[in-house]
mmCIF file of C-alpha atoms in Angstrom:
data_model
loop_
_atom_site.group_PDB
_atom_site.id
_atom_site.type_symbol
_atom_site.label_atom_id
_atom_site.label_comp_id
_atom_site.label_asym_id
_atom_site.label_seq_id
_atom_site.Cartn_x
_atom_site.Cartn_y
_atom_site.Cartn_z
ATOM 1 C CA MET A 1 4.724 -0.371 9.614
ATOM 2 C CA LEU A 2 2.671 0.000 6.468
ATOM 3 C CA ASN A 3 2.283 -3.108 4.275
ATOM 4 C CA VAL A 4 2.042 -2.370 0.547
ATOM 5 C CA TYR A 5 1.423 -4.894 -2.226
ATOM 6 C CA LEU A 6 2.805 -3.888 -5.643
ATOM 7 C CA SER A 7 0.642 -5.454 -8.347
ATOM 8 C CA GLY A 8 0.653 -5.075 -12.089
ATOM 9 C CA GLU A 9 2.942 -5.047 -15.063
ATOM 10 C CA ILE A 10 6.226 -6.927 -14.766
ATOM 11 C CA HIS A 11 8.148 -5.589 -17.750
ATOM 12 C CA SER A 12 9.677 -2.489 -16.149
ATOM 13 C CA ASN A 13 11.425 -1.567 -12.904
ATOM 14 C CA TRP A 14 8.587 0.533 -11.463
ATOM 15 C CA ARG A 15 8.537 -1.515 -8.250
ATOM 16 C CA GLU A 16 12.220 -0.916 -7.582
ATOM 17 C CA GLU A 17 11.707 2.770 -8.308
ATOM 18 C CA ILE A 18 8.945 3.041 -5.693
ATOM 19 C CA ILE A 19 10.954 1.058 -3.143
ATOM 20 C CA ASP A 20 14.087 3.178 -3.738
ATOM 21 C CA LEU A 21 12.154 6.447 -3.491
ATOM 22 C CA CYS A 22 10.476 5.293 -0.255
ATOM 23 C CA ASN A 23 13.845 4.261 1.185
ATOM 24 C CA LYS A 24 15.254 7.716 0.359
ATOM 25 C CA GLU A 25 12.329 9.223 2.288
ATOM 26 C CA ASN A 26 13.005 6.814 5.209
ATOM 27 C CA LEU A 27 9.452 5.513 5.023
ATOM 28 C CA GLU A 28 8.846 2.378 7.045
ATOM 29 C CA ILE A 29 7.066 0.222 4.498
ATOM 30 C CA ASN A 30 7.053 -3.524 3.958
ATOM 31 C CA PHE A 31 6.613 -4.235 0.245
ATOM 32 C CA THR A 32 5.371 -7.465 -1.300
ATOM 33 C CA SER A 33 4.700 -8.334 -4.911
ATOM 34 C CA PRO A 34 3.944 -11.244 -7.198
ATOM 35 C CA VAL A 35 6.730 -13.253 -8.799
ATOM 36 C CA THR A 36 8.034 -10.793 -11.384
ATOM 37 C CA ASN A 37 10.128 -13.255 -13.374
ATOM 38 C CA HIS A 38 7.650 -14.019 -16.152
ATOM 39 C CA GLU A 39 9.110 -17.429 -17.015
ATOM 40 C CA ALA A 40 9.323 -18.530 -13.379
ATOM 41 C CA SER A 41 5.751 -17.388 -12.777
ATOM 42 C CA ASP A 42 4.439 -19.202 -15.860
ATOM 43 C CA ASN A 43 6.348 -22.419 -15.140
ATOM 44 C CA CYS A 44 5.953 -22.756 -11.361
ATOM 45 C CA GLY A 45 3.035 -25.180 -11.723
ATOM 46 C CA VAL A 46 4.799 -27.664 -13.979
ATOM 47 C CA GLU A 47 8.091 -27.255 -12.099
ATOM 48 C CA ILE A 48 6.403 -28.212 -8.833
ATOM 49 C CA LEU A 49 3.496 -30.464 -9.873
ATOM 50 C CA GLY A 50 4.800 -32.041 -13.058
ATOM 51 C CA THR A 51 4.715 -31.387 -16.781
ATOM 52 C CA GLU A 52 1.613 -30.999 -18.914
ATOM 53 C CA ASP A 53 1.155 -31.662 -22.627
ATOM 54 C CA ASN A 54 -1.650 -29.136 -22.913
ATOM 55 C CA ASN A 55 -0.806 -25.439 -22.338
ATOM 56 C CA TYR A 56 -4.189 -24.876 -20.728
ATOM 57 C CA TRP A 57 -3.305 -27.226 -17.855
ATOM 58 C CA LYS A 58 0.221 -25.821 -17.614
ATOM 59 C CA ASP A 59 -1.205 -22.298 -17.256
ATOM 60 C CA ASN A 60 -3.906 -23.534 -14.890
ATOM 61 C CA LYS A 61 -1.357 -25.092 -12.510
ATOM 62 C CA GLY A 62 0.828 -21.988 -12.545
ATOM 63 C CA ALA A 63 -2.068 -19.583 -12.083
ATOM 64 C CA LYS A 64 -3.414 -21.522 -9.111
ATOM 65 C CA ILE A 65 -0.051 -21.657 -7.348
ATOM 66 C CA ASN A 66 0.587 -17.968 -8.038
ATOM 67 C CA SER A 67 -2.891 -17.142 -6.724
ATOM 68 C CA ILE A 68 -1.919 -18.487 -3.288
ATOM 69 C CA LYS A 69 0.792 -15.848 -2.934
ATOM 70 C CA THR A 70 -1.349 -13.117 -4.487
ATOM 71 C CA LYS A 71 -4.346 -13.774 -2.232
ATOM 72 C CA LYS A 72 -2.201 -13.934 0.907
ATOM 73 C CA SER A 73 -0.300 -10.760 -0.009
ATOM 74 C CA ILE A 74 -3.427 -8.746 -0.784
ATOM 75 C CA GLU A 75 -5.231 -9.988 2.337
ATOM 76 C CA ASP A 76 -2.246 -9.028 4.529
ATOM 77 C CA CYS A 77 -1.541 -5.600 3.039
ATOM 78 C CA ASP A 78 -2.812 -2.161 4.010
ATOM 79 C CA VAL A 79 -2.516 -0.636 0.540
ATOM 80 C CA VAL A 80 -2.497 -2.182 -2.940
ATOM 81 C CA VAL A 81 -0.663 -0.328 -5.701
ATOM 82 C CA VAL A 82 -1.719 -1.508 -9.167
ATOM 83 C CA LYS A 83 0.339 -0.446 -12.197
ATOM 84 C CA PHE A 84 -1.140 -0.716 -15.668
ATOM 85 C CA GLY A 85 1.645 -0.494 -18.227
ATOM 86 C CA GLU A 86 1.473 0.750 -21.770
ATOM 87 C CA LYS A 87 2.647 -2.255 -23.763
ATOM 88 C CA TYR A 88 0.623 -5.277 -22.601
ATOM 89 C CA LYS A 89 -2.893 -5.825 -21.334
ATOM 90 C CA GLN A 90 -2.577 -6.581 -17.629
ATOM 91 C CA TRP A 91 -5.579 -8.809 -17.026
ATOM 92 C CA ASN A 92 -3.973 -10.055 -13.819
ATOM 93 C CA ALA A 93 -3.621 -6.477 -12.562
ATOM 94 C CA ALA A 94 -7.307 -5.840 -13.223
ATOM 95 C CA PHE A 95 -8.147 -9.065 -11.390
ATOM 96 C CA ASP A 96 -5.938 -8.036 -8.432
ATOM 97 C CA ALA A 97 -7.655 -4.636 -8.365
ATOM 98 C CA GLY A 98 -11.056 -6.328 -8.244
ATOM 99 C CA PHE A 99 -9.944 -8.674 -5.472
ATOM 100 C CA ALA A 100 -8.500 -5.768 -3.472
ATOM 101 C CA SER A 101 -11.710 -3.804 -3.954
ATOM 102 C CA ALA A 102 -13.806 -6.786 -2.803
ATOM 103 C CA LEU A 103 -11.687 -6.918 0.363
ATOM 104 C CA ASN A 104 -12.177 -3.152 0.837
ATOM 105 C CA LYS A 105 -8.440 -2.517 0.584
ATOM 106 C CA SER A 106 -7.124 0.964 -0.074
ATOM 107 C CA MET A 107 -5.886 1.001 -3.641
ATOM 108 C CA ILE A 108 -3.653 3.311 -5.643
ATOM 109 C CA VAL A 109 -3.790 2.806 -9.405
ATOM 110 C CA ILE A 110 -1.059 3.964 -11.797
ATOM 111 C CA HIS A 111 -1.678 4.451 -15.509
ATOM 112 C CA ASN A 112 -1.302 7.035 -18.223
ATOM 113 C CA ASP A 113 -4.126 9.135 -19.627
ATOM 114 C CA ASP A 114 -4.494 6.858 -22.657
ATOM 115 C CA HIS A 115 -5.932 4.125 -20.411
ATOM 116 C CA GLN A 116 -8.336 6.365 -18.504
ATOM 117 C CA HIS A 117 -11.492 5.261 -20.325
ATOM 118 C CA ALA A 118 -10.616 1.560 -20.360
ATOM 119 C CA LEU A 119 -9.878 1.623 -16.623
ATOM 120 C CA LYS A 120 -12.692 3.908 -15.477
ATOM 121 C CA GLU A 121 -14.295 1.216 -13.295
ATOM 122 C CA VAL A 122 -10.960 0.320 -11.715
ATOM 123 C CA ASP A 123 -10.285 4.034 -11.147
ATOM 124 C CA ALA A 124 -13.706 4.415 -9.519
ATOM 125 C CA ALA A 125 -12.807 1.713 -6.976
ATOM 126 C CA ALA A 126 -9.372 3.210 -6.262
ATOM 127 C CA SER A 127 -8.561 5.568 -3.405
ATOM 128 C CA ALA A 128 -6.218 7.452 -5.744
ATOM 129 C CA VAL A 129 -5.192 7.374 -9.395
ATOM 130 C CA ALA A 130 -1.560 8.340 -10.011
ATOM 131 C CA LYS A 131 0.235 9.081 -13.247
ATOM 132 C CA ASP A 132 3.644 7.860 -12.054
ATOM 133 C CA GLN A 133 5.659 6.281 -9.251
ATOM 134 C CA HIS A 134 6.588 9.674 -7.744
ATOM 135 C CA GLN A 135 2.938 10.456 -7.065
ATOM 136 C CA VAL A 136 2.525 7.065 -5.400
ATOM 137 C CA VAL A 137 5.472 7.742 -3.082
ATOM 138 C CA ARG A 138 4.054 11.159 -2.196
ATOM 139 C CA ILE A 139 0.740 9.494 -1.294
ATOM 140 C CA LEU A 140 2.477 6.830 0.818
ATOM 141 C CA LYS A 141 4.553 9.491 2.575
ATOM 142 C CA TYR A 142 1.415 11.481 3.319
ATOM 143 C CA ILE A 143 -0.529 8.551 4.770
ATOM 144 C CA ILE A 144 2.426 7.471 6.911
ATOM 145 C CA ASN A 145 3.380 10.917 8.221
ATOM 146 C CA GLU A 146 -0.026 12.574 8.506
ATOM 147 C CA PRO A 147 -1.225 10.483 11.454
ATOM 148 C CA VAL A 148 2.100 11.074 13.244
ATOM 149 C CA ASP A 149 1.564 14.822 12.890
ATOM 150 C CA ASN A 150 -1.948 14.435 14.320
ATOM 151 C CA VAL A 151 -0.633 12.410 17.260
ATOM 152 C CA ARG A 152 2.090 15.007 17.850
ATOM 153 C CA THR A 153 -0.515 17.798 17.838
ATOM 154 C CA ILE A 154 -2.768 15.903 20.241
ATOM 155 C CA LEU A 155 0.158 15.211 22.580
ATOM 156 C CA LEU A 156 1.247 18.859 22.583
ATOM 157 C CA LYS A 157 -2.303 19.992 23.354
ATOM 158 C CA THR A 158 -2.536 17.433 26.163
ATOM 159 C CA ILE A 159 0.826 18.493 27.616
ATOM 160 C CA ASN A 160 -0.195 22.159 27.516
ATOM 161 C CA LYS A 161 -3.507 21.322 29.195
ATOM 162 C CA LEU A 162 -1.648 19.387 31.908
ATOM 163 C CA LYS A 163 0.740 22.305 32.410
ATOM 164 C CA ARG A 164 -2.180 24.722 32.841
ATOM 165 C CA CYS A 165 -3.821 22.310 35.272
ATOM 166 C CA MET A 166 -0.592 21.935 37.258
ATOM 167 C CA VAL A 167 -0.102 25.717 37.404
ATOM 168 C CA TYR A 168 -3.702 26.137 38.578
ATOM 169 C CA ARG A 169 -3.290 23.459 41.274
ATOM 170 C CA LEU A 170 0.036 24.949 42.360
ATOM 171 C CA ARG A 171 -1.562 28.390 42.703
ATOM 172 C CA GLU A 172 -4.388 26.848 44.744
ATOM 173 C CA ALA A 173 -1.863 25.144 47.018
ATOM 174 C CA ILE A 174 0.104 28.369 47.515
ATOM 175 C CA THR A 175 -3.098 30.317 48.248
ATOM 176 C CA PHE A 176 -4.232 27.643 50.726
ATOM 177 C CA HIS A 177 -0.793 27.592 52.402
ATOM 178 C CA GLN A 178 -0.719 31.400 52.678
ATOM 179 C CA ALA A 179 -4.226 31.484 54.115
ATOM 180 C CA ALA A 180 -3.288 28.856 56.691
ATOM 181 C CA GLN A 181 -0.449 30.990 58.073
#
């Protein structure tokens, strides 16, 4: 089963769209993602470790706790999909892309043409740059099904080779038996 981490903007339903499209294609994929509830993500540190008067320390606690899940998810995945939205700057998505690249993970980046120049270095590290979720699903379908087709082809060739070998050996046995009579 393919493990895919869905990183990036949290203000739209793009993750659900990819998951739904993959389910419709019957693709066996395990998806993980960061906490997508913005408030829960921001407040996890103070909810777990106690309140802070200074926003810097509040954000620091939350970011460190969230980084545990992010690091584990990226380390365990086969493919990282990073979505850069149109409305907000996704510094965390850029950071995730850099971390994935440092770990030599296959990465699919999604963004519109308006962000092409700003994300040129991220794009250069990516295995593919998609314009939308549908292209991502087509890529995932290809990488899941392509090896199966190769295995199927190899098996068919092997079976045909075995059949030819068996026919040859059977002919030899018949010839030997006829000669012995």
